[in-house]
XYZ file of C-alpha atoms in Angstrom:
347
model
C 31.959 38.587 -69.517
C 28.208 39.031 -69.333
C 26.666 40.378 -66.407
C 25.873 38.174 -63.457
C 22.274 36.611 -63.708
C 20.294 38.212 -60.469
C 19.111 36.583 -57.701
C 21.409 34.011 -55.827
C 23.665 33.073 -58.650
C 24.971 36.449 -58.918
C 26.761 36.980 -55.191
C 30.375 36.604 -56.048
C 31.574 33.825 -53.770
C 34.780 33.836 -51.840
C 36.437 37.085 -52.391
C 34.375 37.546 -55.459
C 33.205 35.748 -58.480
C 36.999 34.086 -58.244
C 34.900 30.852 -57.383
C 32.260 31.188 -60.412
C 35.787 31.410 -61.980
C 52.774 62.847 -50.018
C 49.089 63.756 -51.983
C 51.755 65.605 -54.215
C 54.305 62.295 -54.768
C 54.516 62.258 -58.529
C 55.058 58.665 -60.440
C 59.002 59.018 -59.318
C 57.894 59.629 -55.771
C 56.159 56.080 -56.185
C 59.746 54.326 -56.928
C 61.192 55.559 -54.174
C 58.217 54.563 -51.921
C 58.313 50.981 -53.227
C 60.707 48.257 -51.415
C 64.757 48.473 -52.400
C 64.391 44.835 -53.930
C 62.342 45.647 -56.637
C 64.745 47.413 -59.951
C 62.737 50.352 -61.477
C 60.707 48.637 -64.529
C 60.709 48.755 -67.973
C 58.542 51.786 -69.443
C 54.981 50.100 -70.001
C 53.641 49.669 -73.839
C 50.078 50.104 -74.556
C 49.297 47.783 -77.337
C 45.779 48.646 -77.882
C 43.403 51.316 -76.833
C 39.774 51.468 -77.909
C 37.215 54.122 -77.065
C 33.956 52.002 -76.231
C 31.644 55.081 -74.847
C 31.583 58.315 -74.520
C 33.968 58.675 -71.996
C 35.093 55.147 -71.521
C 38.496 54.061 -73.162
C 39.654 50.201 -72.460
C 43.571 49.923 -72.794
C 45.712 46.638 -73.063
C 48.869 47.416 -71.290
C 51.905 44.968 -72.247
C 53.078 43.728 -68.709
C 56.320 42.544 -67.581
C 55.175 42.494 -64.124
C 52.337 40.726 -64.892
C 54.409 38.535 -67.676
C 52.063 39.282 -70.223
C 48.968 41.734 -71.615
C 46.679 43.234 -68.741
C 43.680 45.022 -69.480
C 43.243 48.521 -67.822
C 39.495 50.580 -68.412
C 39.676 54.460 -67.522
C 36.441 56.775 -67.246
C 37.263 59.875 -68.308
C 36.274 63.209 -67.048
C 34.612 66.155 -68.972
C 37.278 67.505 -71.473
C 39.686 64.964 -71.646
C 39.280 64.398 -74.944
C 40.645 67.801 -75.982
C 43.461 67.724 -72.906
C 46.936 69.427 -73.562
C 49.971 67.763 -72.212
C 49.747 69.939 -69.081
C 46.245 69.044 -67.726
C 45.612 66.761 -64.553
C 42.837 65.434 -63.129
C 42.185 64.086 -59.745
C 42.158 60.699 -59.905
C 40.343 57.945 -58.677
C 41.959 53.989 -58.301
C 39.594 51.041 -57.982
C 40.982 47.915 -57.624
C 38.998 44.792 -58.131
C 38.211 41.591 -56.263
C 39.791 37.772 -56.457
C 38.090 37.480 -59.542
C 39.882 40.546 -60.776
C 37.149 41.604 -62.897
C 38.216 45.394 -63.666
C 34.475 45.515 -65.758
C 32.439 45.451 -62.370
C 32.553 49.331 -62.108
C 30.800 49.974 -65.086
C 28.739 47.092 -66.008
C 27.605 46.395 -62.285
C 27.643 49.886 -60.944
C 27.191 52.018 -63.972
C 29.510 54.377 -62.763
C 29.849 56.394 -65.708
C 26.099 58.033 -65.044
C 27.589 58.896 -61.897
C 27.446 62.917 -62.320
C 29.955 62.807 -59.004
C 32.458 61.273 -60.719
C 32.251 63.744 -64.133
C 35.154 65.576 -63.322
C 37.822 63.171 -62.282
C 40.025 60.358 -63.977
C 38.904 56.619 -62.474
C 41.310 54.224 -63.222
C 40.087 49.939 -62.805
C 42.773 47.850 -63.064
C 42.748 44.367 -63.310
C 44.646 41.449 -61.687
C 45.262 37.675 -62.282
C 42.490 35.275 -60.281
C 42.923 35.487 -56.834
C 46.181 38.327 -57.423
C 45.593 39.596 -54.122
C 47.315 42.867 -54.841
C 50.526 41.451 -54.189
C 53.896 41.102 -55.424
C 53.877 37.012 -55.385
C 56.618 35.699 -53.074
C 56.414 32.755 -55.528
C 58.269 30.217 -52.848
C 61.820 32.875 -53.069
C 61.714 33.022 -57.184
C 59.171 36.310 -57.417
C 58.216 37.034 -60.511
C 54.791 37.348 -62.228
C 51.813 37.989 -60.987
C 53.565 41.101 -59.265
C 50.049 42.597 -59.215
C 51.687 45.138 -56.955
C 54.398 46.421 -59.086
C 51.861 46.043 -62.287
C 49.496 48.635 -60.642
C 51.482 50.888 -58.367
C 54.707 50.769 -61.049
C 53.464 50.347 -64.409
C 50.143 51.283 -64.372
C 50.018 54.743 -62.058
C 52.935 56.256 -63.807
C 51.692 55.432 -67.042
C 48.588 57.184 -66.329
C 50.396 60.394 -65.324
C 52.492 60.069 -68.210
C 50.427 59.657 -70.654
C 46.760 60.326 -69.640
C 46.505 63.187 -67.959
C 46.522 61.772 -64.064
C 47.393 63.989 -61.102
C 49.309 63.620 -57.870
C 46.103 64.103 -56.238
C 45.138 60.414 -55.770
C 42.626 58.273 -53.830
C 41.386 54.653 -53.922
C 38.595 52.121 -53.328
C 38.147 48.586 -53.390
C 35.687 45.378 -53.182
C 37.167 42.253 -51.196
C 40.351 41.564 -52.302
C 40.951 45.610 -53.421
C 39.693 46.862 -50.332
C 43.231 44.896 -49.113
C 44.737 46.276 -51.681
C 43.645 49.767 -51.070
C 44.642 49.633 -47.583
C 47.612 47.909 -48.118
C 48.722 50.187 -50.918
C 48.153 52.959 -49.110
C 50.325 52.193 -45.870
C 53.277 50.440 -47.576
C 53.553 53.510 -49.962
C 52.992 56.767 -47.566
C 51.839 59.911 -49.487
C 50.102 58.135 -52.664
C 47.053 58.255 -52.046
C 44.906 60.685 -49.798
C 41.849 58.576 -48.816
C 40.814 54.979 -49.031
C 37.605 53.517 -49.314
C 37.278 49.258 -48.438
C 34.291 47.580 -49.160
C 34.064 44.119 -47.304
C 37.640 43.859 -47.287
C 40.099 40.942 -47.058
C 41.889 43.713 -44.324
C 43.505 41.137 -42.191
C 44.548 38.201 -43.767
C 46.934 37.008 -41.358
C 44.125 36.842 -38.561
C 42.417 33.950 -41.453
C 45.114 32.103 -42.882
C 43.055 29.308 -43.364
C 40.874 31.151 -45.442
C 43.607 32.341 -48.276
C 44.478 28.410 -47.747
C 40.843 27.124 -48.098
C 39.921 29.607 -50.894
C 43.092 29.015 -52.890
C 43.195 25.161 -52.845
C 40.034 25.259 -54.060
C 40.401 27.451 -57.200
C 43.847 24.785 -57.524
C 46.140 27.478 -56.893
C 49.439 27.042 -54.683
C 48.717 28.966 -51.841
C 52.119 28.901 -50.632
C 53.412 30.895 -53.431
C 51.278 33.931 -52.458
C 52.777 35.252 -49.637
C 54.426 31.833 -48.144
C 53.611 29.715 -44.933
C 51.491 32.097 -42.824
C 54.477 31.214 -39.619
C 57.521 30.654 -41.385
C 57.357 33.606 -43.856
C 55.926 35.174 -41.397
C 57.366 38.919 -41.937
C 55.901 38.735 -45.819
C 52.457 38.379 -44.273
C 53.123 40.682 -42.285
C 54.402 43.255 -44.928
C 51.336 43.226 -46.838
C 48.724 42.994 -44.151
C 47.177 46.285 -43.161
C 47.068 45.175 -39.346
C 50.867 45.471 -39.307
C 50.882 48.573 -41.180
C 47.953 50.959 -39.196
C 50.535 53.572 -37.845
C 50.983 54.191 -41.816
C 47.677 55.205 -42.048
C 47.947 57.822 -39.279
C 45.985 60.683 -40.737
C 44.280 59.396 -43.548
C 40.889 59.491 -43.879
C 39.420 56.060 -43.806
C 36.262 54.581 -45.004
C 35.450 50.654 -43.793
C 32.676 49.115 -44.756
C 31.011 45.183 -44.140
C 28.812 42.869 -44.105
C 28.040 40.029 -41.707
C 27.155 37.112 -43.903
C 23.730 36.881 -43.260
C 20.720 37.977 -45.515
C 20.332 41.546 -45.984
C 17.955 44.095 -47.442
C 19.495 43.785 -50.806
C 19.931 40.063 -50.960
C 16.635 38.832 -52.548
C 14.165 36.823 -50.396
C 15.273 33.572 -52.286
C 19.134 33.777 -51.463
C 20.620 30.658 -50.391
C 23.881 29.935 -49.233
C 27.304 30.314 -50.632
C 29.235 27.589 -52.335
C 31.074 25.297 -49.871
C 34.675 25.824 -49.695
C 35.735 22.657 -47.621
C 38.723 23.902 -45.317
C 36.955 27.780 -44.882
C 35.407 26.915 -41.173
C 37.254 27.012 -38.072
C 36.036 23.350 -36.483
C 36.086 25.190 -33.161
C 34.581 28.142 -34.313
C 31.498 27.102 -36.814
C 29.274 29.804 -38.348
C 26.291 30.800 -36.808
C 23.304 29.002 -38.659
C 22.045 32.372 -40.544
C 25.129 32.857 -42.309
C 24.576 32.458 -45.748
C 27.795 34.180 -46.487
C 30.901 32.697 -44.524
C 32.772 34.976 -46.482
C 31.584 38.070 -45.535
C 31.315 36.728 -42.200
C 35.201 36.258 -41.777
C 35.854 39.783 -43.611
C 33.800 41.257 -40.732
C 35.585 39.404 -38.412
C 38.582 41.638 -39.812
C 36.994 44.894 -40.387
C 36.211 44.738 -36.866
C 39.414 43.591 -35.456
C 41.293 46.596 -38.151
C 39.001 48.983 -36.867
C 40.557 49.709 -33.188
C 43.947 49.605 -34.463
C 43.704 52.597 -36.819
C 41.875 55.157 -34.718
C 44.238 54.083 -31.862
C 47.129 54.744 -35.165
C 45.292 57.985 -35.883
C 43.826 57.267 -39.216
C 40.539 59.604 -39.891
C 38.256 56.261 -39.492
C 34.440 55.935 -40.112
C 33.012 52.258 -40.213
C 29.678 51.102 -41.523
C 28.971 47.144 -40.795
C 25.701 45.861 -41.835
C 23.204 43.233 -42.187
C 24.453 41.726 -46.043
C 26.161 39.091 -47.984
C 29.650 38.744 -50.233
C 27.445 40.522 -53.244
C 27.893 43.882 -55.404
C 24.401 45.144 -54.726
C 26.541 46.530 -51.314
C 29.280 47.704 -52.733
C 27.407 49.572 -55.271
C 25.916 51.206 -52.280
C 28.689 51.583 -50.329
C 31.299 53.273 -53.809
C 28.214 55.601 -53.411
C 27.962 56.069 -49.826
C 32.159 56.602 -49.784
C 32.346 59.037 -52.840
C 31.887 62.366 -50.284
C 35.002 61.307 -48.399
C 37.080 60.211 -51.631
C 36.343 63.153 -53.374
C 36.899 65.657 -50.778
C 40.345 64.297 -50.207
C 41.148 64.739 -54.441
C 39.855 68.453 -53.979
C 41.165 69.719 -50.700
């Protein structure tokens, strides 16, 4: 995918570009962690793995979760190269958004200058449009996209298998993997030690309408994600990190948003976000400045989130700004969150 043209065009709309298209639990630890109803999968193949930088190597990971090939990219720290079977690094999980573009980190962000980041392992996994870091409830049937089981069950143990990951684990995310970071980290005590959201689909449950509005418009069955917001109720609930804050009790937390309107790294020109007919509340219309409805609802649930972990105990800071749906922010904000991360994969 080429990078995104700048100006406007580029702001990924709707939960990214998806509408332009115990700190010591080892990978067994993980198994245990994960619900009863899922059997321990099938040993992961990696059917191709190319070195495309110095320290970049892109894998293609062979899927059943997933029901087919999944591409993983790892940045790898100083030395790996010449790693014996017993070295582990601290590692770093970033999960992307709807679009699940697992590129954004280094094409966007240019992470790999990052001299921070020289001496740990950062995994980006991908997921299926709109995956939503979920194990698909799929209307009773599961089955793929179990982006859940892909990354937490195939992809983390393969890493400490095979390429030199640690226990010593954190995790960040844009939109839709700022969920899945939080999520993640509550439903699975102990992974990983610190999380890192940046405008974050954190409460989904609060905006059913949204997963409705966004999904109907990409023609995806939004029922089969997580089921009718009422009447599957408890699967909502299971995912959403609302439900899950006394989880988080403890763990240092790093939330981060926008509020939809134009910010100082929007450019002057920025107009408004695609339409997504269905997204507005009728009896709750965005204010007129909102360029961004997006951002504006993810706020909405950043904010609500907020008071329920410190009241859970989690080691919260917040930063909410003036900004739209667009990776100029998160850039700043992976950067602005890298202290806390990395502390937590040291200490």
């Amino acid at each position: 995918m080429a990078p995104p043209p700048p100006g406007p065009a580029r702001r990924r709309i709707l939960l990214p570009a998806a509408l332009a298209l115990a700190a010591s639990t080892g990978a067994a630890g993980i198994a245990r962690a994960l619900p009863g109803r899922y059997a321990p999968p099938p040993r992961v193949r990696v059917t191709d793995e190319t070195y495309t930088g110095r320290r970049i190597v892109d894998l293609t990971v062979a899927s059943p979760a997933l029901g087919g090939p999944a591409p993983v990219r790892l940045l790898t720290p100083e030395g790996w190269h010449a790693r014996r079977p017993a070295h582990r690094w601290p590692t770093l999980y970033l999960l992307p958004g709807g679009d699940g573009d697992h590129l954004s980190w280094t094409r966007d962000y240019g992470i790999q200058a990052w001299p921070a980041l020289r001496h740990t392992l950062v995994v980006m996994v991908s997921m299926p449009l709109f995956g939503f870091c979920s194990d698909w409830w799929n209307h009773g049937a599961g089955g793929p996209p179990a982006v859940e089981t892909f990354h937490l069950r195939e992809v983390l143990p393969l890493m400490e298998r095979e390429y030199g990951a640690g226990p010593r684990r954190a995790v960040a995310g844009e939109s839709q993997g700022g969920f899945g970071a939080l999520s993640y980290t509550a439903r699975h005590p102990g992974t990983f030690r610190a999380v890192a959201s940046f405008s974050g689909f954190v409460h989904p449950h609060r905006h059913p309408r949204a997963v409705r509005a966004a999904m109907a418009h990409l023609g995806l069955d939004w029922l089969a994600l997580w089921g009718h917001p009422e009447h599957q109720r408890a699967i909502w609930e299971s995912y959403d990190p609302a439900y899950l804050a006394r989880r988080l009790a403890g763990v240092p937390i790093r939330l981060s948003c926008g509020d939809g309107r134009l910010g100082p790294l929007d450019p002057p020109d920025t107009g408004p976000d695609e339409h997504i007919p269905g997204l507005e509340d009728p009896d709750r219309p965005f204010p007129p400045d909102v360029l961004s409805p997006t951002e504006a609802v993810m706020l909405d649930e950043n904010r609500a989130l907020a008071p329920l972990l410190r009241s859970a105990g989690a080691r919260l800071t917040t930063h909410f700004y003036a900004g739209t749906h667009d990776p100029a922010y998160w850039n700043r904000e992976l950067r602005a969150s890298l202290p806390l991360l990395l502390t937590a994969l040291r200490g």
